[in-house]
PDB file of C-alpha atoms and ligand atoms in Angstrom:
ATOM      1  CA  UNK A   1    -123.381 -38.835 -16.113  1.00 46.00           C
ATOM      2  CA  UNK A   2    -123.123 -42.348 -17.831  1.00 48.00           C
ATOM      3  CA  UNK A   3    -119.635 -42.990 -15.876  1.00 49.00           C
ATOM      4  CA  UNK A   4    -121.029 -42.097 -12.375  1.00 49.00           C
ATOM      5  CA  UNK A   5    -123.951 -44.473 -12.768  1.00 49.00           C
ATOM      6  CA  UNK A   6    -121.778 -47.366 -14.194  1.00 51.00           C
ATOM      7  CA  UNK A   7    -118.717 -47.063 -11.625  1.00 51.00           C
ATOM      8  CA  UNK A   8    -120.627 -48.223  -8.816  1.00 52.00           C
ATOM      9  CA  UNK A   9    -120.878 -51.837  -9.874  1.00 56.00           C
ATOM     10  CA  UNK A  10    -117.532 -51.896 -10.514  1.00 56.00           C
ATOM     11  CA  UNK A  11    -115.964 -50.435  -7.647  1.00 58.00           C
ATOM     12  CA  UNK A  12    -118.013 -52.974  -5.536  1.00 65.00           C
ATOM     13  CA  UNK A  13    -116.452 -55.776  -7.743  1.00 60.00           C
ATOM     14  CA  UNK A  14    -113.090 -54.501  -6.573  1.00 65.00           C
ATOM     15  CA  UNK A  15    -114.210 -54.551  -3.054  1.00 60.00           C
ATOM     16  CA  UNK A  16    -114.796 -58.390  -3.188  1.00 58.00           C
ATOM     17  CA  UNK A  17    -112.197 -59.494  -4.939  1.00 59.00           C
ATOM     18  CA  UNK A  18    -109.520 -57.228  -2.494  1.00 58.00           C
ATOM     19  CA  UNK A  19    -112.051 -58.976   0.085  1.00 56.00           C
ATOM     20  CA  UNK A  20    -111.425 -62.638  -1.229  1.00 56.00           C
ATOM     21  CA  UNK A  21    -107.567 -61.474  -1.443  1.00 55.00           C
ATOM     22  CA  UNK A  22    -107.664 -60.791   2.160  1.00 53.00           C
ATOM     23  CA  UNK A  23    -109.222 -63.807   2.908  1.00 55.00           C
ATOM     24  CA  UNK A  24    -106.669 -66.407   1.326  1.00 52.00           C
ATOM     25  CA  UNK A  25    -103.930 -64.906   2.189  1.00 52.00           C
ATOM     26  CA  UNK A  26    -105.299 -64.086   5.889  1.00 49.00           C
ATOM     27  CA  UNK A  27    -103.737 -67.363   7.084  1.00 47.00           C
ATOM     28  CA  UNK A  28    -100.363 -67.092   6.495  1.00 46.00           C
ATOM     29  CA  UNK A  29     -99.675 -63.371   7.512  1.00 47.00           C
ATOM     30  CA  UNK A  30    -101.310 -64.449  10.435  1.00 51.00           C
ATOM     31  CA  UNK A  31     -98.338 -67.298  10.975  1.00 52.00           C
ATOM     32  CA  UNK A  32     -95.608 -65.243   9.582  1.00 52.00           C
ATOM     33  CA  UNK A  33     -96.569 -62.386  12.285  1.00 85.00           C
ATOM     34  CA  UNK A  34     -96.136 -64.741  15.193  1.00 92.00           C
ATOM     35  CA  UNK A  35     -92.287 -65.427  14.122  1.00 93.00           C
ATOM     36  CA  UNK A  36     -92.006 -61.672  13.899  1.00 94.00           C
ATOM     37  CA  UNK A  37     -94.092 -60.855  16.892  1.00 94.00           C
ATOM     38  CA  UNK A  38     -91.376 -63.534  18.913  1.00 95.00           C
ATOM     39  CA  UNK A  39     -88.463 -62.394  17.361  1.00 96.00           C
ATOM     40  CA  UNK A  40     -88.950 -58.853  18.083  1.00 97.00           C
ATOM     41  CA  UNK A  41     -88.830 -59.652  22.044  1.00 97.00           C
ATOM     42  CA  UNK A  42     -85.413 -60.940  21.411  1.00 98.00           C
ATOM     43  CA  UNK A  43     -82.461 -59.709  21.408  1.00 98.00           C
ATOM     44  CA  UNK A  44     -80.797 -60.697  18.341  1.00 98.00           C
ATOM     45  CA  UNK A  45     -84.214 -59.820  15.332  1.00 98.00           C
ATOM     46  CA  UNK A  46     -82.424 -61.359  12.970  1.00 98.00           C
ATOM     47  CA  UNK A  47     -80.496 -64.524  14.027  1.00 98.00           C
ATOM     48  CA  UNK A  48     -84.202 -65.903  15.879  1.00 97.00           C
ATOM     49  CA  UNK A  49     -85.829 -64.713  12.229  1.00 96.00           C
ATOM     50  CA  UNK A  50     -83.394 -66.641  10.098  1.00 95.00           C
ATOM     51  CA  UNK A  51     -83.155 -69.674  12.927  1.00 96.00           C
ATOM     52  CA  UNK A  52     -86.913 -69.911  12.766  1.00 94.00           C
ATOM     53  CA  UNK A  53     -87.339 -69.734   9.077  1.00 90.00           C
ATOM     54  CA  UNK A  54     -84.500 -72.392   8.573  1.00 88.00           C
ATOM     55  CA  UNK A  55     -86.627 -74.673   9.665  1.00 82.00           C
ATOM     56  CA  UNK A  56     -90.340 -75.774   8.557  1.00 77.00           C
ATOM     57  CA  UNK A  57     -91.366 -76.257  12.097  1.00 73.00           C
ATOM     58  CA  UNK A  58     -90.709 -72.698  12.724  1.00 68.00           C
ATOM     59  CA  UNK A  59     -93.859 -71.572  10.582  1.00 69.00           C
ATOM     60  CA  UNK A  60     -96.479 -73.226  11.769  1.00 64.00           C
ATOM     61  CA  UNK A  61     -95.800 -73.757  15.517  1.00 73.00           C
ATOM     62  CA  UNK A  62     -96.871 -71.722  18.838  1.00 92.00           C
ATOM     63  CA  UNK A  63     -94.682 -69.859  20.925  1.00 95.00           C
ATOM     64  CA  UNK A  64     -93.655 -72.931  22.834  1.00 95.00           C
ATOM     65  CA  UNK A  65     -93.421 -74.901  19.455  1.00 94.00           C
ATOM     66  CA  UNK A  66     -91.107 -71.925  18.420  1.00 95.00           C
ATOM     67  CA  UNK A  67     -88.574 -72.068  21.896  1.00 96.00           C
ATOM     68  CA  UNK A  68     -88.184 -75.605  21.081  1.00 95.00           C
ATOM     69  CA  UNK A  69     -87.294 -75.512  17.451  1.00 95.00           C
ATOM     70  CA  UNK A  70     -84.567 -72.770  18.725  1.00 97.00           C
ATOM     71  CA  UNK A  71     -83.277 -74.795  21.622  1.00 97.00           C
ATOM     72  CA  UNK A  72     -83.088 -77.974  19.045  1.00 97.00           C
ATOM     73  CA  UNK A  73     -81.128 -75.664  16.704  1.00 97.00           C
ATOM     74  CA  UNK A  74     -79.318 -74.903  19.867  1.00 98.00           C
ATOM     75  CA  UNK A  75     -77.963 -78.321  20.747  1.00 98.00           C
ATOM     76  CA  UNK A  76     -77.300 -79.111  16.905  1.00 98.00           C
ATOM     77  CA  UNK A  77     -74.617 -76.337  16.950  1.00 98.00           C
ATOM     78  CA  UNK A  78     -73.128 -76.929  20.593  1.00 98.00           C
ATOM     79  CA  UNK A  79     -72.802 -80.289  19.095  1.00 98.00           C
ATOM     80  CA  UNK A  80     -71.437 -79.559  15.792  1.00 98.00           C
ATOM     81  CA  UNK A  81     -68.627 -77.076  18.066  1.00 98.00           C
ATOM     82  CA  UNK A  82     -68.037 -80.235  20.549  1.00 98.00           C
ATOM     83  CA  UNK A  83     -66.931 -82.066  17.351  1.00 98.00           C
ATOM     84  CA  UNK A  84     -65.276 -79.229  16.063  1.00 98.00           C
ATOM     85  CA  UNK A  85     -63.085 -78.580  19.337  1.00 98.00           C
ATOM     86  CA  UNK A  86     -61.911 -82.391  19.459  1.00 97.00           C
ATOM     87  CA  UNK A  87     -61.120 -81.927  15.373  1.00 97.00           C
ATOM     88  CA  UNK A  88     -59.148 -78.983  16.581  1.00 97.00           C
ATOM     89  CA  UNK A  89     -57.311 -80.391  19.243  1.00 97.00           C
ATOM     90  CA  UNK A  90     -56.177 -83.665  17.426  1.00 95.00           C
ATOM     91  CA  UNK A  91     -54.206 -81.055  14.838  1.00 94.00           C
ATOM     92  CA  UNK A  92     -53.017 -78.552  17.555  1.00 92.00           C
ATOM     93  CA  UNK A  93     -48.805 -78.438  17.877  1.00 92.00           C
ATOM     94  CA  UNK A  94     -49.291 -75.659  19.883  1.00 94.00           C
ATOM     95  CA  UNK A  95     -49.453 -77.409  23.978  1.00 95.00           C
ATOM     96  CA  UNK A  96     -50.838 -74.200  25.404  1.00 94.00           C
ATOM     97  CA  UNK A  97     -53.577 -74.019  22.139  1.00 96.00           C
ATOM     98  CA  UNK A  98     -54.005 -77.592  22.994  1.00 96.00           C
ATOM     99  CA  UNK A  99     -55.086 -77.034  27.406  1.00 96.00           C
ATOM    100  CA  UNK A 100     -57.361 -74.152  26.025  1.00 97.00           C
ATOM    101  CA  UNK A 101     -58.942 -76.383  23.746  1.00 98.00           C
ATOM    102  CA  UNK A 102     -59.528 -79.206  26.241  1.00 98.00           C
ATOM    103  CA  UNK A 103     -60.571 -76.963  28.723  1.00 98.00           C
ATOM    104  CA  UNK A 104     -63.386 -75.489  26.214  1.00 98.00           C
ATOM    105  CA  UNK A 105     -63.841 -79.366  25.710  1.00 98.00           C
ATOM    106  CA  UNK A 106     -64.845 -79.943  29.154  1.00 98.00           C
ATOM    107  CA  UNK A 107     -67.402 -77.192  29.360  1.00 98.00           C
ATOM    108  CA  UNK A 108     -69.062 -78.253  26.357  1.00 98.00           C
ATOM    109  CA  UNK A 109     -69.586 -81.757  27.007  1.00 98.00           C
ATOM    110  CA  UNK A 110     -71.928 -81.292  30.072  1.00 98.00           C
ATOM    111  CA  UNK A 111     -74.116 -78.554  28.131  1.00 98.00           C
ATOM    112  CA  UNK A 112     -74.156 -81.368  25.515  1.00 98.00           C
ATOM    113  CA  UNK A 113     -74.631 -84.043  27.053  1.00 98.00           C
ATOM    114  CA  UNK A 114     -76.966 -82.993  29.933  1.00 98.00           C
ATOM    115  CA  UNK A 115     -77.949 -78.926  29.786  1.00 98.00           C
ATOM    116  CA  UNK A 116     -79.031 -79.012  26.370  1.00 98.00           C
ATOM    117  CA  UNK A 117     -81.090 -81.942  26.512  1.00 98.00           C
ATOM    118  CA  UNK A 118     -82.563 -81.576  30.145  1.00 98.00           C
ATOM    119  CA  UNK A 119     -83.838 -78.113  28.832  1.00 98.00           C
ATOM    120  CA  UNK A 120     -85.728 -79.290  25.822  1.00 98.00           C
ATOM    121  CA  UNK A 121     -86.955 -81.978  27.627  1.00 98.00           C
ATOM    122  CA  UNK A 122     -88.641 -79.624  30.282  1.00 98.00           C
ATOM    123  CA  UNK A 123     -89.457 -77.253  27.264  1.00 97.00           C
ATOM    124  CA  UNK A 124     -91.499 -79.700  26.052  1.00 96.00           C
ATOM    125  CA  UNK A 125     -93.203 -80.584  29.892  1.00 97.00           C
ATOM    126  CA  UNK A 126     -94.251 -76.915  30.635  1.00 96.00           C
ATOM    127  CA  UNK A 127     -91.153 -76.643  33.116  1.00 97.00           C
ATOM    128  CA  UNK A 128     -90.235 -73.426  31.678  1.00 98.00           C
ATOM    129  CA  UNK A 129     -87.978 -71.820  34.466  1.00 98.00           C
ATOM    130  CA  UNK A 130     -85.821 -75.611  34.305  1.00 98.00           C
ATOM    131  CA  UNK A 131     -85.577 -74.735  30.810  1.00 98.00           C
ATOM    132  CA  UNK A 132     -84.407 -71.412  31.059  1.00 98.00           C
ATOM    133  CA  UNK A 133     -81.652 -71.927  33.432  1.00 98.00           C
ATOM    134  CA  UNK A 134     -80.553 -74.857  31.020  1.00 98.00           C
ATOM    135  CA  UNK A 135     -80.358 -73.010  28.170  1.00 98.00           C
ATOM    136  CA  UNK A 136     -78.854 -70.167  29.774  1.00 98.00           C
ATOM    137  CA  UNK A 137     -76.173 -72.302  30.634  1.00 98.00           C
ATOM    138  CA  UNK A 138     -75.018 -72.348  26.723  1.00 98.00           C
ATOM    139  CA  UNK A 139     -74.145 -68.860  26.877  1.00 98.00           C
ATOM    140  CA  UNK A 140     -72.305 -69.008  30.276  1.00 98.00           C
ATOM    141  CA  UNK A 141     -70.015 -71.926  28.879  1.00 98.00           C
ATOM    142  CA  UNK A 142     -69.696 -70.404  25.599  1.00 98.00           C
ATOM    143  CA  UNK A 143     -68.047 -67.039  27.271  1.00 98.00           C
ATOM    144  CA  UNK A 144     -66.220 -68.730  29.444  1.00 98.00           C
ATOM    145  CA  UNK A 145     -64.400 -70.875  26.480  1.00 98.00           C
ATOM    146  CA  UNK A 146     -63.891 -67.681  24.771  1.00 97.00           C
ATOM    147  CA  UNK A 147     -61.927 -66.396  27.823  1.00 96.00           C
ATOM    148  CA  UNK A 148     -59.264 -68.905  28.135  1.00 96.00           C
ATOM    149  CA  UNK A 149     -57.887 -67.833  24.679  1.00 95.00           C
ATOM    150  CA  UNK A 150     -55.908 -64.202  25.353  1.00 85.00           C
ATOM    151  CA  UNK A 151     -53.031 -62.187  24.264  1.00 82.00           C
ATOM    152  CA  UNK A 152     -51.240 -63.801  20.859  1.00 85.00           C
ATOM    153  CA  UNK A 153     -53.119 -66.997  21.256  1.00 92.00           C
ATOM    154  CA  UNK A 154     -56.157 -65.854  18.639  1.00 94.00           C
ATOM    155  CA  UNK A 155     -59.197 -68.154  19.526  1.00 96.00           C
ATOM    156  CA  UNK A 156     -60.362 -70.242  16.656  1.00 96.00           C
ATOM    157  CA  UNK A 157     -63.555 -70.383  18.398  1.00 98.00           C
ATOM    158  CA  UNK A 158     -64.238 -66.964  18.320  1.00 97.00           C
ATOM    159  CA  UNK A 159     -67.272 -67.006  15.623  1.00 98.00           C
ATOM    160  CA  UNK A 160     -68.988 -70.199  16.975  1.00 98.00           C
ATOM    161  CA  UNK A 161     -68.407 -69.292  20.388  1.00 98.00           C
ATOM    162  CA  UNK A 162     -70.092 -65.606  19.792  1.00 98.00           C
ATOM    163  CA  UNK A 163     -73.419 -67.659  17.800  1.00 98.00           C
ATOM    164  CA  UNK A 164     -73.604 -70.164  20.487  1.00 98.00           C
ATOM    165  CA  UNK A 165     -74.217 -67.491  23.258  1.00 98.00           C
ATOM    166  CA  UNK A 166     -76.564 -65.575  20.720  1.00 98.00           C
ATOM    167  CA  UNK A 167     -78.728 -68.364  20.590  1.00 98.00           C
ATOM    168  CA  UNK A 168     -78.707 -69.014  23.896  1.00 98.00           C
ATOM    169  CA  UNK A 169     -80.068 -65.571  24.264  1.00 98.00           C
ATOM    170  CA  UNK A 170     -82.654 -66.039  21.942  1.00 98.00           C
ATOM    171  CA  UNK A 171     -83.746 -69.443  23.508  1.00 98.00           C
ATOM    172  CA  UNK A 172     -83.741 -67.990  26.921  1.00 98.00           C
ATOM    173  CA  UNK A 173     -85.780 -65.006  25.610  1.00 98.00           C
ATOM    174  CA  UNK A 174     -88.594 -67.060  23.978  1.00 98.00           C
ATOM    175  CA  UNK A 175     -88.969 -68.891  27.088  1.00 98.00           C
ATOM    176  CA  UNK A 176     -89.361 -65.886  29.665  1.00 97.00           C
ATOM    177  CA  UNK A 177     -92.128 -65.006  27.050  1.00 97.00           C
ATOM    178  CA  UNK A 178     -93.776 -68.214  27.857  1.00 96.00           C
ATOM    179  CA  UNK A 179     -92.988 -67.416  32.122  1.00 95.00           C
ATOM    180  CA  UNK A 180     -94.956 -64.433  31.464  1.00 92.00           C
ATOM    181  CA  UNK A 181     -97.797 -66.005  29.671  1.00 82.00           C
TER     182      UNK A 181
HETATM  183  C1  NAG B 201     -76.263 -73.186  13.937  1.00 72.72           C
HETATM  184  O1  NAG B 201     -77.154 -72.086  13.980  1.00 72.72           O
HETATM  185  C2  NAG B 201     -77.249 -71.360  12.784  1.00 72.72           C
HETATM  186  C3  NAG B 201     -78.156 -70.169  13.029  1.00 72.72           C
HETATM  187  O2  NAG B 201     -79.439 -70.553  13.347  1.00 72.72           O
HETATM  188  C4  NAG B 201     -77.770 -72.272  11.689  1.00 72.72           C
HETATM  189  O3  NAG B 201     -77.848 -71.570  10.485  1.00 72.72           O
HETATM  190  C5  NAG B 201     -76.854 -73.483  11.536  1.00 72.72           C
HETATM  191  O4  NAG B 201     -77.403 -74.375  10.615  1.00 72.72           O
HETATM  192  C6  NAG B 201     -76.687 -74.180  12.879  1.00 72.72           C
HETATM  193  N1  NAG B 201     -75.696 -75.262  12.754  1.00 72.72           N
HETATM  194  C7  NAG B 201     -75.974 -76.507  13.134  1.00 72.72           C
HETATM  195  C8  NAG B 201     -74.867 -77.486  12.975  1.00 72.72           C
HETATM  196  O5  NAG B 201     -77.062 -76.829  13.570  1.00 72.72           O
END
């Protein structure tokens, strides 16, 4: 009899403090279930998870906040694969490695120069079907790089090429979220 009268008290001392629990750590589930809630509209879960936790911006932003952070990720890496491709070409012996090179050269340079940049720009002014198209275009000159390298010439592009146009994806994907919106 003595327990039963005595566990009341204490089971309503649980109840806050799982209450106060709840309440400080409310906040960030709340953030870290946006990411999630993105992601899973994406195609590729876990490259938009691991993109958007890479960077602190990608915690604490809304779903515009979070197309942007991937489209800036974006441009970093068509950059990084520009500089890459003109590394690649300055060592090639190879003259037919060399034209496929250059020719994956000159599709990168607009989306660097002009796509890339264009589309963040009207990311960040509401002009979400602009940005779409322009981040779309990523992909497009991604695949066709890949496709210039065939038979025994291997591409060395093959890996960047592949997370370029996954990106791309996951860009374009976040943004038709915010078209729907
Ligand atoms: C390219 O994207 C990947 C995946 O998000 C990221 O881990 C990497 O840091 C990016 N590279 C550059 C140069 O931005």
């Amino acid at each position: 009899m003595k327990t039963s009268i005595s566990s009341p008290p204490i089971f309503s001392l649980h109840l806050l403090l799982l209450l106060l629990l709840l309440t400080v750590s409310l906040p960030s589930i709340q953030c870290g279930d946006l990411v999630d809630q993105i992601c899973k509209q994406t195609p590729f879960y876990d490259l938009c998870i691991s993109t958007l936790r890479s960077n602190s911006k990608g915690t604490e932003s809304d779903v515009k906040g979070l197309a942007s952070v991937v489209a800036d990720i974006l441009l970093a890496n068509a950059t990084d694969t520009l500089n890459y491709i003109r590394a690649q070409i300055n060592q090639a012996s190879d003259p037919e490695m060399e034209r496929a090179l250059a020719y994956c050269a000159e599709l990168y340079i607009p989306v660097v120069k002009y796509n890339l940049p264009q589309a963040i720009e009207a990311l960040s002014k509401g002009q979400f079907e602009f940005a779409s198209d322009g981040l779309s275009d990523a992909a497009k000159e991604a695949d066709a790089c890949e496709k210039k390298f065939s038979g025994s010439m291997a591409s060395p592009l093959s890996d960047r090429n592949k997370l370029l146009h996954s990106l791309s994806d996951v860009a374009v994907a976040i943004v038709k979220i915010l078209l729907k919106g």
